[in-house]
Coordinates of C-alpha atoms and ligand atoms in Angstrom, one line a residue:
X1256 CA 7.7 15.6 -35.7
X1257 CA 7.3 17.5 -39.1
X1258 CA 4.5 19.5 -39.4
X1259 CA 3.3 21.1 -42.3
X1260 CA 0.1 23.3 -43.9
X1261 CA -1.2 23.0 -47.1
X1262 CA -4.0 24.8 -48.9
X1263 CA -5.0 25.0 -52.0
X1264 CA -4.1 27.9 -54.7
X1265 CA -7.5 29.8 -53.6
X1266 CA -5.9 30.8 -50.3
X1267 CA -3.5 33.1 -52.8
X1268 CA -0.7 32.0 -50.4
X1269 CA 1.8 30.4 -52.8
X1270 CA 4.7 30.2 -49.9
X1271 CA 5.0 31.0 -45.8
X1272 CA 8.0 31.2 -44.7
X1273 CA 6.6 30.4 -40.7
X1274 CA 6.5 26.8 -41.2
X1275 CA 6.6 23.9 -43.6
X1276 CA 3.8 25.0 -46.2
X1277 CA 2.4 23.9 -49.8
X1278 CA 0.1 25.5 -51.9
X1279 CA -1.7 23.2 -54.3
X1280 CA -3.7 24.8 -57.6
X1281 CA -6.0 24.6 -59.2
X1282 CA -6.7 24.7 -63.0
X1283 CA -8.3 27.5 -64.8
X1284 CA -9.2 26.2 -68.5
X1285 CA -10.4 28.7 -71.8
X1286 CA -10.3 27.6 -74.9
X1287 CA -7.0 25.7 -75.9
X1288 CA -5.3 27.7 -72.9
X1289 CA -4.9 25.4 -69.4
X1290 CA -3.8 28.0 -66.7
X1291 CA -2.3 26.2 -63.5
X1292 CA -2.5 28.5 -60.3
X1293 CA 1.1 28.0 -59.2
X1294 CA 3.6 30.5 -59.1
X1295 CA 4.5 30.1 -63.1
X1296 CA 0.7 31.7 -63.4
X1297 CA 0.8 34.7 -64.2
X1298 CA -2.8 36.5 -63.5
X1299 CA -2.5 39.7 -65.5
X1300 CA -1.6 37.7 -68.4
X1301 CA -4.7 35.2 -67.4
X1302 CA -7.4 37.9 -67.0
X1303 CA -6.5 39.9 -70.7
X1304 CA -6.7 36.8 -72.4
X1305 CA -9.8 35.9 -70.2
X1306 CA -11.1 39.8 -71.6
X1307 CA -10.7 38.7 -75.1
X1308 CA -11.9 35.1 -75.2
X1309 CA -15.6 34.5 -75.7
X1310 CA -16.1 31.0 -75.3
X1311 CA -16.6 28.8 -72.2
X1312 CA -14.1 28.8 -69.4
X1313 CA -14.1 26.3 -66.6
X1314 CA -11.9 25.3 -63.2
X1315 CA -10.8 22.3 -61.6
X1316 CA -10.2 21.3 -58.5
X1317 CA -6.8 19.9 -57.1
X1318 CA -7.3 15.6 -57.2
X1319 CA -6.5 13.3 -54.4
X1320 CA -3.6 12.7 -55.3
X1321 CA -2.3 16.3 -55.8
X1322 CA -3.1 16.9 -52.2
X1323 CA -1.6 13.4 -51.4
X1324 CA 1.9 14.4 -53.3
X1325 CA 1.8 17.8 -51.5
X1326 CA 1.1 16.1 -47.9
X1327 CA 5.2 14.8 -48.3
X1328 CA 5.7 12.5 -45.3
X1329 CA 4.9 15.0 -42.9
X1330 CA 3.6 13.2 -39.8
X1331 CA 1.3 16.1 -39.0
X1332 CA -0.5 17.6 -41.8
X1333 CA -3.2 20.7 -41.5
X1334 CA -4.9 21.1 -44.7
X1335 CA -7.2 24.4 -45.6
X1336 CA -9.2 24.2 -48.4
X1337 CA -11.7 26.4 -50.2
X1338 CA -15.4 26.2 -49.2
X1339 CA -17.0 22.8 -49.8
X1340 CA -20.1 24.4 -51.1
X1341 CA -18.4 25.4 -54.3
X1342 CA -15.6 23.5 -55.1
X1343 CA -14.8 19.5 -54.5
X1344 CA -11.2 20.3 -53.1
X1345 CA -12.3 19.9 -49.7
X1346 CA -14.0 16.6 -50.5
X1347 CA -10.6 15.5 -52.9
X1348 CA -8.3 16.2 -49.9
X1349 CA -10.8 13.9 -47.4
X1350 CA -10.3 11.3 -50.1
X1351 CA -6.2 12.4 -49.8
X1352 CA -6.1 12.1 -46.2
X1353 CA -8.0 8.6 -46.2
X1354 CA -4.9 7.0 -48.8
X1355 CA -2.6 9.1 -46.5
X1356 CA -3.7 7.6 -43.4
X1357 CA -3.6 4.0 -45.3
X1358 CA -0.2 4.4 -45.6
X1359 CA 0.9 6.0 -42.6
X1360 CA -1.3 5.0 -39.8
X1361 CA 0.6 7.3 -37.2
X1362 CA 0.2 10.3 -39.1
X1363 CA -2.2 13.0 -38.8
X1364 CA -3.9 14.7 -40.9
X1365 CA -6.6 17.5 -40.2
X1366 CA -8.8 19.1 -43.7
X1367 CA -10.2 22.4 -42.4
X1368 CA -13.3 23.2 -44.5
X1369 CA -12.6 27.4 -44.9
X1370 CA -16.0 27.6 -45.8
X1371 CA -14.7 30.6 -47.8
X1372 CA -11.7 31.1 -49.8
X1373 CA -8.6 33.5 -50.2
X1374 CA -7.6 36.1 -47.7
X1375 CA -10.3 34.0 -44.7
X1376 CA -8.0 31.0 -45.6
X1377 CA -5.1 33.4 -45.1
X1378 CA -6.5 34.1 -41.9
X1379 CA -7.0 30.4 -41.2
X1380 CA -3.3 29.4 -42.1
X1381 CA -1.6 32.1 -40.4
X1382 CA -3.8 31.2 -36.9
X1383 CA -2.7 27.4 -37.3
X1384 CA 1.1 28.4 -37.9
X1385 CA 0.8 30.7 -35.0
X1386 CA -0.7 28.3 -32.4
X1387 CA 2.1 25.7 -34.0
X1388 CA 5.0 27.5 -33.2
X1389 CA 3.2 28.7 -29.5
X1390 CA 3.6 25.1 -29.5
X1391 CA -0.1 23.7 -29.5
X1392 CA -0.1 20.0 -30.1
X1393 CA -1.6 18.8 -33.5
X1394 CA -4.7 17.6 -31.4
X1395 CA -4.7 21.6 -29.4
X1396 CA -4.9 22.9 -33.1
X1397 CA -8.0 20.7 -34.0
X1398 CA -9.6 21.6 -30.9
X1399 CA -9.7 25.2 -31.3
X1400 CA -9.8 26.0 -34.9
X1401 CA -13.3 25.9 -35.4
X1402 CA -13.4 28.2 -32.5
X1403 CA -11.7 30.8 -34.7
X1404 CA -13.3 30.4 -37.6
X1405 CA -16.1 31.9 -36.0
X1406 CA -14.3 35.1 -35.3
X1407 CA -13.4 35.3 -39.2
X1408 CA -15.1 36.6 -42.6
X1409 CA -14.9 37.2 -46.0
X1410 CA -16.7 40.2 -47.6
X1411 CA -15.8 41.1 -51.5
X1412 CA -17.0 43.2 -53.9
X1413 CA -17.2 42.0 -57.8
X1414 CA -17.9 43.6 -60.6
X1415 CA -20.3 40.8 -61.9
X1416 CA -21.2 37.3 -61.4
X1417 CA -20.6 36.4 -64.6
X1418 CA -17.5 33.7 -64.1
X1419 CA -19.7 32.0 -60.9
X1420 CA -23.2 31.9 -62.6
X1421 CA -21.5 30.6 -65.9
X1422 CA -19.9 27.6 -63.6
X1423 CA -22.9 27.3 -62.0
X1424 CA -20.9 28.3 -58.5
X1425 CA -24.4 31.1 -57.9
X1426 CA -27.6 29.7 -58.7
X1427 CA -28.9 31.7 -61.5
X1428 CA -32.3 32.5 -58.8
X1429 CA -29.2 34.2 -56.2
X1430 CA -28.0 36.0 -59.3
X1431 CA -31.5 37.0 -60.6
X1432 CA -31.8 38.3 -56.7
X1433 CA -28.4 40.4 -57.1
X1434 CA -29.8 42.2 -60.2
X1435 CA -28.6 42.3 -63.3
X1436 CA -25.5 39.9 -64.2
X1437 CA -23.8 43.4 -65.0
X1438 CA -23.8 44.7 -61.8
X1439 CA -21.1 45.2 -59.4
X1440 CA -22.2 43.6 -55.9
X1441 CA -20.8 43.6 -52.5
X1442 CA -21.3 40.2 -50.5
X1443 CA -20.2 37.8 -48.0
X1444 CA -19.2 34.3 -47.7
X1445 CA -22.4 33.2 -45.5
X1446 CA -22.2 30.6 -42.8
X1447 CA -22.5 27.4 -44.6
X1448 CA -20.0 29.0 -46.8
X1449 CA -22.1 30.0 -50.2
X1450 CA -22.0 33.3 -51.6
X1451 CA -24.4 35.5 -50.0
X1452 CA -25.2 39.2 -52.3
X1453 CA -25.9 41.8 -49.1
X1454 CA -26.0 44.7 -51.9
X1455 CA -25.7 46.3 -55.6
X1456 CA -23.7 49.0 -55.6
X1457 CA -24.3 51.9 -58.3
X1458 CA -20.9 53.7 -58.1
X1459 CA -17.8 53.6 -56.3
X1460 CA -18.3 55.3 -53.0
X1461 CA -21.5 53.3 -52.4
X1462 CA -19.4 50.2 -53.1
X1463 CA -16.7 50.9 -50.4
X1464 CA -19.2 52.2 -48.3
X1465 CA -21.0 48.5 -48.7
X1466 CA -17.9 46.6 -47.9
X1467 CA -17.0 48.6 -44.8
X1468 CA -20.7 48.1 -43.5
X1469 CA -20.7 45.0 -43.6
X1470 CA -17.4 44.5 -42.4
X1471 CA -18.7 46.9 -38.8
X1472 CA -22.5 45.3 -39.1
X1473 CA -20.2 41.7 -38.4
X1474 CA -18.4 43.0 -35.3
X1475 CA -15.1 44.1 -37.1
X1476 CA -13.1 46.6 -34.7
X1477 CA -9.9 45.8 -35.6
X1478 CA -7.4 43.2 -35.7
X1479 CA -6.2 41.2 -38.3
X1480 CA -7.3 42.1 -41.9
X1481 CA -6.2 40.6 -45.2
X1482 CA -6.8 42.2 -49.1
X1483 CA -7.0 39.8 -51.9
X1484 CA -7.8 42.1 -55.3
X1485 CA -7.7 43.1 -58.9
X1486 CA -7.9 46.5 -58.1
X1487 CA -5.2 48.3 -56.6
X1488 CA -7.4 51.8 -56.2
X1489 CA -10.0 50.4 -54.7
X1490 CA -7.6 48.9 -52.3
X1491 CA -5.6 51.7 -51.5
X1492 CA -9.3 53.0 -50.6
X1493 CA -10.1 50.2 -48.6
X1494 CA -7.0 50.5 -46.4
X1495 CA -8.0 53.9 -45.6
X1496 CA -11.4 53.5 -44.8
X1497 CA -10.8 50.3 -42.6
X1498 CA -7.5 52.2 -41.0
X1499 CA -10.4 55.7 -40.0
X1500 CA -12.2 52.7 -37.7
X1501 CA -9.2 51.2 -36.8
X1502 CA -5.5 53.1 -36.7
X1503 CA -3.8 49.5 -35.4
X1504 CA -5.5 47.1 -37.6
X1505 CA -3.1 44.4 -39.0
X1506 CA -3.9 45.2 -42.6
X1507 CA -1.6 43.2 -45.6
X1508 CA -2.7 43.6 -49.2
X1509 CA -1.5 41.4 -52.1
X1510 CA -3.1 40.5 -55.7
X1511 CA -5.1 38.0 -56.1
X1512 CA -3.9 34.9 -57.6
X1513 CA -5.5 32.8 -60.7
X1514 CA -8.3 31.0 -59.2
X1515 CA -9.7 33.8 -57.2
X1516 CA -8.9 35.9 -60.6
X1517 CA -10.9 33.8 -62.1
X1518 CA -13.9 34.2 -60.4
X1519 CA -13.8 37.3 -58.6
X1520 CA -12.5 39.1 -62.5
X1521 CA -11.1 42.3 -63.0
X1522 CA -11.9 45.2 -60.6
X1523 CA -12.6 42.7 -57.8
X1524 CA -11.6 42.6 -54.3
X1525 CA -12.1 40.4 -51.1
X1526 CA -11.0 41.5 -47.6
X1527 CA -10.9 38.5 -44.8
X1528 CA -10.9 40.0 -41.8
X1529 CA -11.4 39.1 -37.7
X1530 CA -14.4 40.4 -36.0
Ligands
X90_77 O1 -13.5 23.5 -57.8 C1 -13.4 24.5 -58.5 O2 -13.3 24.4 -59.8 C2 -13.3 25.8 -57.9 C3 -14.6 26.5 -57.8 C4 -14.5 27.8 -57.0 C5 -15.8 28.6 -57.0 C6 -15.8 29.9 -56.1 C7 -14.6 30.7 -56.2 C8 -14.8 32.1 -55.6 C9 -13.6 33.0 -55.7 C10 -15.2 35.0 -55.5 C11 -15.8 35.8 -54.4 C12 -15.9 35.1 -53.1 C13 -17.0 34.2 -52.9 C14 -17.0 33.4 -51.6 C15 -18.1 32.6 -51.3 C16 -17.9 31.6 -50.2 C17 -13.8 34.4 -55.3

């Protein structure tokens, strides 16, 4: 039986070395620049050219048939994708699965909506690899990951909406609620899996006092906590703050990737974390 995850390049997992994995991107596009979210992509390099270029900028998801080529032949295939709220992977890797199953009608293949994106799809990934090599059955898996996904959240901080509001990702009536397109805001992936502002934050105390707020106000003691970012201060802070609740947590911090780049810009951070 080969069993394998995949999830798409805004989980900012591009390998795992637990099991069989594949991380498909997506496509940031400026200008005459195409920037593919694999591991050629470099961000920094993205996000100065991003700084200097004044025109529009868009993103694609990954098509069927990107997910289809990344399923292999696996006979068991869990699939995480980004929130169907803002992006069609989710809905291009039902379309995947459908041609997959064509194919192989004995295979199995499982699309877990995050209803959020990076580090709470790193949350999701590493809970399906773990219950995999516990040896849960494919069916075991399905049962119970909904179950978890309860338990998880994303919260983030952002120094503007600019990139979502310009890709129409925030309603211009959620960003007109935020304040100011200018301003940093902390917020939280809600339960239908939209962007939900919870606060402007004038200065950066208040902002890291936001994002650990929110992160007690939704039960978070401890336990598993992953840092996506674009700001290596603030998360040095973050780790501190989050290890004064909790000395044990399970913290790991990384840089964000393109697409979360992208959209979350320079300065941001987003924090996935069990509660
Ligand atoms: O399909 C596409 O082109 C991708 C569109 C992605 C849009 C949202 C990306 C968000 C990235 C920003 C902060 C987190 C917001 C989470 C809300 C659920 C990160």
């Amino acid at each position: 039986m080969a069993f394998k995850i995949v999830a798409d390049s805004s989980s900012d997992l591009l390998s795992f070395s637990a099991v069989d994995y594949a991380s498909v991107p997506l496509t940031i596009m400026a200008g005459d620049r195409t920037f593919v979210d694999d591991a050629t992509l470099d961000p920094r390099e993205m996000l100065d050219y991003l700084a200097t270029y004044k025109g529009r900028s868009t993103t694609a998801c990954p098509n069927p048939d990107a997910w289809r080529a990344a399923f292999g032949d696996a006979d068991e295939v869990v699939c995480v994708t980004i929130t169907s709220n803002l992006s069609g992977a989710c809905n291009a890797a039902m379309i995947a699965r459908e041609d997959y199953l064509r194919l192989h009608p004995d295979h199995k293949v499982l699309v877990v909506d995050s209803l959020s994106t990076g580090p709470e799809m790193v949350l999701l990934i590493e809970k399906i690899a773990e219950w995999h090599l516990a040896g849960y059955t494919f069916e075991a898996i399905e049962k119970q990951i909904a179950d978890y996904q309860k338990t998880t959240h994303l919260t983030f901080a952002l120094e503007s909406l600019r990139s979502l509001v310009n890709n129409g990702r925030v309603s211009p009536a959620v960003a007109a609620l935020a304040g100011l397109l200018n301003i940093r805001i902390v917020g939280i992936a809600s339960d239908v899996g939209t962007l939900q502002p919870v606060s402007k934050c004038r200065g950066e105390k208040r902002t890291q006092q936001g994002l650990i707020n929110v992160m007690t106000e939704r039960g978070f003691k401890g336990g598993k906590v992953r840092i996506a970012h674009n700001n290596p201060a603030l998360a040095d802070i973050m780790v501190g703050l989050i290890r004064a609740i909790a000395p044990d947590a399970d913290i790991r911090v990384y840089n964000a990737r393109g697409l979360v780049s992208f959209y979350a810009e320079d300065g941001g951070i987003l924090i996935g974390y069990e509660g």
